[in-house]
Each structure stands twice: as structure tokens, then as C-alpha cells.
């Protein structure tokens, strides 16, 4: 090690899914929405005043936070918007997890959590999921410096009932509990209704999944005004200009078209439930996912073998080498009905041969 490397902060980085540029592939590996954003998003981008592009965007993204607040029936001061849920969650870690006690999160979950904890030097402990990949509420009863978990969880897709979420939030009024709801629009009940009851609750959501805007990078936090104020203070000290003019304008338009949003989400749910049956017909085991992806395994065919076979066929899915417990599982994004038909045709041919 060179002398200067002793003062370098190093972390094991998050490993994102592959982003192949070949237009001919079927991309089911990064949980993107297979449908385009609401039509108003395209119109907003086409009519965006070019003069705005030479100006810094509003650091508070006031138009967008007002639109989100109006949609959820909340105050503007209860919303924090940022560059995707990764950005807003990183700011939440930086602001809220400052205790000397370890924060708690599942051992099988979104793998950015330990990256942020390492980066910000936050002590943490991973809590093992049970045999059915479920979060055990009792594991979060211990003393801690904060809690975060996705609901539905990733990559399992399993949803934790609201009553159990509330139990975790209520048992620790002295720390912040973050519920990461990136996939909540595809099933289950949001913990948003608990915000008036618990001032230690913070909810993270994103436009990347249900609103088809992964390319725009829009995420947001919901919480009480005091807590959101603290996060804004850290943000303005860290990077006061984050969201682009285009992202703010597109996000506002996306919020307006509730009918289109509902239709796209329902399409994905319908295809997901149909796909569960198709997988089981082929001998796969499948978690009861409430997200826009499925988590599947087969007793006869190793996941890595299936992953490579599908990739050669131009179908990209996600395979995790770690943790070892999920090495024989594939996470498969729900695409269009036609894309899923192509996936199943490929799997059927492989099983028969």
C-alpha cells in the first residue's frame, strides 16, 4: 500500500445490473417498467423552455414537491425530492443514522444499504430473514441506532403487512425507521398512513419503477416537517443543486396522469400473477412477490446455468452470487406479456431438451 492510500476511504461498491445497449435483447434484469412514461412527460420535455437550461434548477424542486404532496394529501414541507431513491436514501443515512449504536437491516435486501453504511462509517448489523425469506419483527426489538428495510423486500418481493411495520416503528420512538417503498405501488399498503402517528418514520419512494422514469432519476422521502427539514439542511450543505430542470418538469407531469399510472401498474400486476403460474407449471418455486419482479428457483436446474442460457438467447435476468443462500435464485423483472411469453418459450424449450 502506498503511503497516501492509508488515508483513502474504501468501500465494497454496489454492483448494478448489466445495462446492455443492444436493442434486440429482452431486458428483465433491472426492474425497469416495460411501458413508457405518461404521455404528458414527453410533452413537458418537448416544450421545456431552453432558457431554463442555462439557469440552475430550483434547489428545493418546489414544483415537484408540491405535486407529490398534493397527490398524497400532505404538506409540501413533508416531502424531500432528489436524484432517484438512491440519492434520497443516502441523504437519509447521512442525516438520520448518527448514533454509536448499529443500524439494523435484513441480510438479504437491497445491497446498497451496507455500502452507504460503510461509506458514512455507520455501524450496522444484518438481521437474517427466516426460512421463507421473511423479515422477522422480533429481530428488530433490540437496541439500535436506526432501522431500514424495503417493503416489499428486494430481491425477494415479499411484502410485510402494515401491522408488522407499525410494530417495528412503534417499538423504537427514539430512532428513525426508514421504510423503503420502491415497489409498494405493485402490491400492499403503504406505511404513509402511519406518518401522522409516528414522527420517527421516514418513507422512501421512487419514480423509477411504477412511473416508468428510471432514466430521469427521481426519488422522494415522506416524513414529518421537522425531519424533512433536517434532511434538507444536510442536502444544502452537501449539494444544493441536484435535480435537473427536465426531471422536475417531467416528474410534475407524471403525477398528473393518474389514469395512465393506474393502468400501467395493473398491467404489470396482471402479468406478474400470470407469470407465477407459468413458472410453477415449469417446476419452478416462486416467492409470493408483490413487486414488479419475481424471485424464482428450480430444483433441477442451477440458477447460474439458466442465467447463462437465457443471456445467450438475448434475455437478461438477474443472478446474485452473494449471499450464498440465494445463489440458486433468479430475479426476473416483469416485462410485457409478449416479453414474458418469449421468456417462457425459451425456458420450456430448455426444460424439454
Coordinates of C-alpha atoms in Angstrom, one line a residue:
X1 CA 0.0 0.0 0.0
X2 CA 1.3 3.4 -1.0
X3 CA 1.5 6.0 1.8
X4 CA -1.4 8.1 0.6
X5 CA -3.7 5.1 0.3
X6 CA -3.7 4.8 4.0
X7 CA -6.0 7.9 4.1
X8 CA -8.3 6.8 1.3
X9 CA -11.8 5.8 2.2
X10 CA -12.5 2.4 0.6
X11 CA -15.8 0.5 0.3
X12 CA -17.0 -2.6 -1.4
X13 CA -19.2 -1.0 -4.1
X14 CA -22.7 -1.8 -5.1
X15 CA -22.9 -3.9 -8.2
X16 CA -25.6 -2.8 -10.6
X17 CA -27.4 -4.9 -13.1
X18 CA -26.0 -5.1 -16.6
X19 CA -27.1 -2.3 -19.0
X20 CA -26.6 -3.8 -22.5
X21 CA -27.0 -1.4 -25.4
X22 CA -28.3 -4.0 -27.9
X23 CA -31.8 -3.0 -28.8
X24 CA -32.7 -6.6 -29.7
X25 CA -32.5 -8.1 -26.2
X26 CA -35.3 -8.6 -23.7
X27 CA -34.2 -6.8 -20.6
X28 CA -35.6 -8.3 -17.4
X29 CA -32.7 -7.7 -15.1
X30 CA -33.1 -4.2 -13.6
X31 CA -36.8 -3.9 -12.6
X32 CA -37.5 -1.2 -15.1
X33 CA -41.1 -0.6 -16.2
X34 CA -41.8 -2.1 -19.7
X35 CA -44.2 0.7 -20.6
X36 CA -43.3 4.4 -21.5
X37 CA -44.0 7.2 -19.0
X38 CA -47.3 9.1 -19.1
X39 CA -47.8 11.0 -22.4
X40 CA -47.6 14.3 -20.6
X41 CA -44.0 13.6 -19.7
X42 CA -43.0 13.7 -23.4
X43 CA -44.9 16.8 -24.0
X44 CA -43.3 18.5 -21.0
X45 CA -39.8 17.7 -22.3
X46 CA -40.7 18.8 -25.9
X47 CA -42.0 22.2 -24.7
X48 CA -39.3 22.8 -22.0
X49 CA -38.1 26.4 -22.3
X50 CA -34.4 26.2 -23.5
X51 CA -33.7 29.3 -21.5
X52 CA -34.2 27.3 -18.3
X53 CA -31.3 25.1 -19.2
X54 CA -28.8 27.9 -18.7
X55 CA -30.1 28.5 -15.2
X56 CA -29.6 26.5 -12.1
X57 CA -32.7 24.5 -11.2
X58 CA -34.7 25.2 -8.1
X59 CA -32.7 23.5 -5.3
X60 CA -36.0 22.8 -3.4
X61 CA -37.7 21.4 -6.6
X62 CA -40.7 23.2 -5.2
X63 CA -43.0 22.4 -8.2
X64 CA -42.3 18.7 -7.9
X65 CA -42.5 18.5 -4.1
X66 CA -45.8 20.4 -4.3
X67 CA -47.1 18.0 -6.9
X68 CA -46.1 14.9 -4.8
X69 CA -47.6 16.5 -1.6
X70 CA -50.8 17.2 -3.4
X71 CA -51.1 13.7 -4.8
X72 CA -50.7 12.2 -1.3
X73 CA -52.7 14.8 0.6
X74 CA -49.7 16.0 2.5
X75 CA -47.9 19.3 3.2
X76 CA -45.1 20.4 0.9
X77 CA -42.8 20.5 3.9
X78 CA -43.3 16.8 4.4
X79 CA -41.6 15.9 1.0
X80 CA -38.0 15.7 0.1
X81 CA -37.1 15.1 -3.6
X82 CA -33.8 14.0 -5.0
X83 CA -31.9 12.3 -7.8
X84 CA -33.6 8.8 -7.5
X85 CA -34.2 6.9 -4.4
X86 CA -30.5 6.1 -4.1
X87 CA -29.8 9.8 -3.6
X88 CA -32.6 10.5 -1.1
X89 CA -31.8 7.3 0.9
X90 CA -28.1 8.3 1.0
X91 CA -29.1 11.7 2.4
X92 CA -31.4 10.0 4.9
X93 CA -28.5 7.7 6.1
X94 CA -26.2 10.8 6.4
X95 CA -28.8 12.8 8.3
X96 CA -30.5 10.2 10.5
X97 CA -28.1 7.5 11.3
X98 CA -25.6 9.2 13.6
X99 CA -25.8 7.1 16.7
X100 CA -22.9 4.9 18.0
X101 CA -25.4 2.0 18.1
X102 CA -25.6 -0.1 15.0
X103 CA -28.4 0.4 12.5
X104 CA -30.4 -2.8 11.5
X105 CA -31.5 -4.1 8.1
X106 CA -32.1 -7.5 6.6
X107 CA -29.2 -9.7 5.5
X108 CA -30.9 -10.3 2.1
X109 CA -32.1 -7.0 0.8
X110 CA -31.1 -4.0 -1.3
X111 CA -27.3 -4.3 -1.3
X112 CA -26.7 -0.5 -1.3
X113 CA -27.5 -0.3 2.4
X114 CA -24.2 -1.7 3.7
X115 CA -22.4 0.4 1.0
X116 CA -23.8 3.6 2.4
X117 CA -23.2 2.4 6.0
X118 CA -19.5 1.7 5.2
X119 CA -19.2 5.0 3.2
X120 CA -20.6 7.1 6.1
X121 CA -18.9 4.9 8.7
X122 CA -22.2 4.0 10.3
X123 CA -22.1 0.8 12.4
X124 CA -24.6 -1.8 11.3
X125 CA -25.9 -5.3 11.9
X126 CA -27.7 -7.5 9.4
X127 CA -30.7 -9.4 10.6
X128 CA -31.3 -12.8 8.9
X129 CA -34.5 -13.5 7.1
X130 CA -36.4 -16.6 8.2
X131 CA -36.6 -19.8 6.2
X132 CA -39.3 -18.3 3.9
X133 CA -37.3 -15.2 3.3
X134 CA -39.5 -13.1 5.6
X135 CA -38.4 -10.3 7.9
X136 CA -38.8 -11.3 11.5
X137 CA -40.2 -8.5 13.5
X138 CA -38.7 -9.8 16.8
X139 CA -35.2 -9.4 15.3
X140 CA -35.7 -5.6 15.3
X141 CA -36.6 -5.3 19.0
X142 CA -33.0 -4.9 20.1
X143 CA -31.3 -1.6 20.9
X144 CA -30.2 0.1 17.7
X145 CA -29.3 3.4 16.0
X146 CA -31.9 3.2 13.4
X147 CA -33.7 0.7 11.1
X148 CA -34.2 0.4 7.4
X149 CA -35.9 -2.2 5.3
X150 CA -37.7 -2.4 1.9
X151 CA -41.4 -3.2 1.7
X152 CA -41.8 -5.2 -0.4
X153 CA -38.3 -6.5 0.1
X154 CA -35.8 -6.9 -2.7
X155 CA -34.8 -9.2 -4.2
X156 CA -37.5 -11.5 -2.7
X157 CA -40.5 -9.3 -3.4
X158 CA -42.1 -10.3 -0.1
X159 CA -44.4 -7.8 1.5
X160 CA -44.6 -7.2 5.2
X161 CA -48.1 -6.4 6.5
X162 CA -48.7 -2.8 7.7
X163 CA -49.5 -4.0 11.2
X164 CA -46.0 -5.6 11.5
X165 CA -44.4 -2.5 10.0
X166 CA -46.1 -0.4 12.7
X167 CA -44.9 -2.7 15.4
X168 CA -41.3 -2.1 14.4
X169 CA -41.8 1.7 14.2
X170 CA -43.6 1.9 17.5
X171 CA -41.1 -0.1 19.5
X172 CA -38.3 2.4 18.8
X173 CA -39.6 6.0 19.1
X174 CA -36.0 7.2 19.9
X175 CA -34.6 6.3 16.4
X176 CA -35.5 6.8 12.8
X177 CA -37.2 3.9 10.9
X178 CA -37.0 4.1 7.2
X179 CA -39.4 2.0 5.1
X180 CA -38.1 1.8 1.5
X181 CA -41.2 1.5 -0.6
X182 CA -39.7 1.4 -4.1
X183 CA -42.1 -1.3 -5.1
X184 CA -45.2 -0.5 -3.0
X185 CA -47.4 0.5 -5.9
X186 CA -47.4 -3.1 -7.2
X187 CA -49.0 -4.5 -4.0
X188 CA -49.6 -4.0 -0.4
X189 CA -50.5 -0.9 1.7
X190 CA -48.0 2.0 2.1
X191 CA -46.9 2.9 5.6
X192 CA -47.7 6.5 4.6
X193 CA -50.9 6.4 6.7
X194 CA -48.7 6.0 9.8
X195 CA -46.9 9.3 9.3
X196 CA -49.4 11.3 11.4
X197 CA -49.0 8.9 14.2
X198 CA -45.2 8.4 14.3
X199 CA -42.7 11.2 14.0
X200 CA -39.8 8.8 13.7
X201 CA -41.0 7.3 10.5
X202 CA -39.5 8.1 7.1
X203 CA -40.8 6.6 3.8
X204 CA -38.8 6.4 0.6
X205 CA -40.3 6.0 -2.9
X206 CA -39.2 6.4 -6.5
X207 CA -40.5 7.3 -10.0
X208 CA -38.1 4.7 -11.5
X209 CA -40.4 1.6 -11.2
X210 CA -44.2 2.3 -11.3
X211 CA -43.9 5.6 -13.1
X212 CA -41.5 4.4 -15.8
X213 CA -38.9 7.1 -15.2
X214 CA -35.7 5.3 -14.3
X215 CA -33.9 7.4 -16.8
X216 CA -34.9 10.7 -15.1
X217 CA -33.7 9.7 -11.6
X218 CA -36.5 11.0 -9.3
X219 CA -36.9 9.8 -5.8
X220 CA -38.5 11.3 -2.7
X221 CA -38.9 10.9 1.0
X222 CA -42.1 11.5 3.1
X223 CA -41.9 12.3 6.8
X224 CA -42.8 14.9 9.3
X225 CA -41.8 18.5 8.6
X226 CA -39.1 18.7 11.2
X227 CA -37.4 15.5 10.0
X228 CA -37.6 16.6 6.3
X229 CA -36.2 20.0 7.4
X230 CA -33.1 18.3 8.9
X231 CA -32.6 16.3 5.7
X232 CA -32.8 19.5 3.6
X233 CA -30.2 21.1 5.9
X234 CA -27.8 18.3 5.2
X235 CA -28.6 18.4 1.5
X236 CA -28.0 22.1 1.1
X237 CA -24.7 21.7 2.9
X238 CA -23.7 18.8 0.8
X239 CA -25.0 19.6 -2.7
X240 CA -27.7 22.3 -3.0
X241 CA -28.4 21.8 -6.8
X242 CA -29.3 18.2 -7.7
X243 CA -32.4 17.7 -9.8
X244 CA -32.4 18.9 -13.4
X245 CA -34.9 21.3 -14.9
X246 CA -36.1 18.4 -17.2
X247 CA -36.5 15.9 -14.3
X248 CA -38.6 18.4 -12.3
X249 CA -40.9 19.2 -15.3
X250 CA -41.3 15.6 -16.2
X251 CA -42.0 14.5 -12.7
X252 CA -44.8 17.0 -12.3
X253 CA -46.5 15.8 -15.5
X254 CA -46.1 12.2 -14.4
X255 CA -48.0 12.9 -11.2
X256 CA -51.0 14.4 -13.1
X257 CA -52.0 11.4 -15.1
X258 CA -53.5 9.1 -12.5
X259 CA -55.5 7.0 -15.1
X260 CA -52.4 6.1 -17.1
X261 CA -50.4 5.3 -14.0
X262 CA -53.1 3.0 -12.6
X263 CA -53.5 1.2 -16.0
X264 CA -49.7 0.5 -16.3
X265 CA -49.4 -0.7 -12.8
X266 CA -52.4 -3.0 -13.1
X267 CA -51.0 -4.4 -16.4
X268 CA -47.8 -5.4 -14.6
X269 CA -49.7 -6.9 -11.6
X270 CA -51.8 -9.0 -14.0
X271 CA -48.7 -10.3 -15.9
X272 CA -46.9 -10.9 -12.7
X273 CA -49.7 -13.2 -11.3
X274 CA -50.0 -15.0 -14.7
X275 CA -46.2 -15.5 -14.7
X276 CA -46.2 -17.0 -11.2
X277 CA -48.5 -19.8 -12.6
X278 CA -46.3 -20.3 -15.7
X279 CA -43.2 -20.6 -13.6
X280 CA -44.8 -23.2 -11.3
X281 CA -46.1 -25.2 -14.3
X282 CA -42.4 -25.5 -15.3
X283 CA -41.4 -26.8 -11.9
X284 CA -40.0 -23.5 -10.5
X285 CA -40.6 -22.4 -7.0
X286 CA -41.6 -18.7 -6.7
X287 CA -41.9 -16.4 -3.8
X288 CA -45.2 -14.6 -3.4
X289 CA -43.8 -11.4 -4.8
X290 CA -45.8 -8.1 -4.5
X291 CA -43.2 -6.2 -6.6
X292 CA -42.6 -5.8 -10.3
X293 CA -40.3 -8.8 -10.4
X294 CA -40.3 -12.5 -9.4
X295 CA -37.8 -14.4 -7.4
X296 CA -37.6 -18.0 -8.7
X297 CA -35.6 -21.2 -8.3
X298 CA -35.6 -24.7 -9.8
X299 CA -34.5 -27.8 -8.0
X300 CA -33.2 -29.5 -11.2
X301 CA -31.5 -26.6 -13.0
X302 CA -28.9 -24.3 -11.3
X303 CA -29.7 -20.7 -11.5
X304 CA -26.3 -19.7 -12.9
X305 CA -26.8 -22.2 -15.7
X306 CA -30.3 -20.8 -16.5
X307 CA -28.9 -17.3 -16.3
X308 CA -26.2 -18.0 -18.9
X309 CA -28.6 -19.9 -21.2
X310 CA -31.1 -17.0 -21.2
X311 CA -28.4 -14.5 -21.8
X312 CA -27.2 -16.3 -24.9
X313 CA -30.8 -16.3 -26.0
X314 CA -30.9 -12.5 -25.6
X315 CA -32.9 -12.5 -22.4
X316 CA -31.2 -10.7 -19.5
X317 CA -32.3 -11.6 -15.9
X318 CA -30.5 -11.0 -12.6
X319 CA -28.4 -13.6 -10.8
X320 CA -26.7 -12.9 -7.4
X321 CA -23.6 -14.7 -6.4
X322 CA -24.0 -13.3 -2.8
X323 CA -25.3 -14.0 -0.3
X324 CA -24.8 -17.8 -0.8
X325 CA -28.3 -18.5 0.4
X326 CA -29.8 -17.0 -2.8
X327 CA -27.2 -18.2 -5.3
X328 CA -29.7 -20.6 -6.8
X329 CA -32.3 -18.0 -7.4
X330 CA -33.0 -15.6 -10.3
X331 CA -34.7 -12.3 -10.0
X332 CA -36.8 -11.7 -13.1
X333 CA -38.4 -8.3 -13.9
X334 CA -42.0 -8.4 -15.2
X335 CA -42.0 -7.3 -18.8
X336 CA -44.8 -7.0 -21.3
X337 CA -46.9 -10.1 -21.9
X338 CA -45.0 -10.6 -25.2
X339 CA -41.6 -10.4 -23.4
X340 CA -42.7 -12.9 -20.8
X341 CA -44.1 -15.2 -23.4
X342 CA -40.7 -15.2 -25.1
X343 CA -39.0 -16.0 -21.7
X344 CA -41.3 -18.9 -21.1
X345 CA -40.9 -20.3 -24.6
X346 CA -37.1 -20.3 -24.0
X347 CA -37.4 -22.0 -20.6
X348 CA -39.9 -24.6 -22.0
X349 CA -37.5 -25.5 -24.8
X350 CA -34.6 -25.8 -22.4
X351 CA -36.5 -28.0 -20.0
X352 CA -37.7 -30.3 -22.7
X353 CA -34.3 -30.6 -24.2

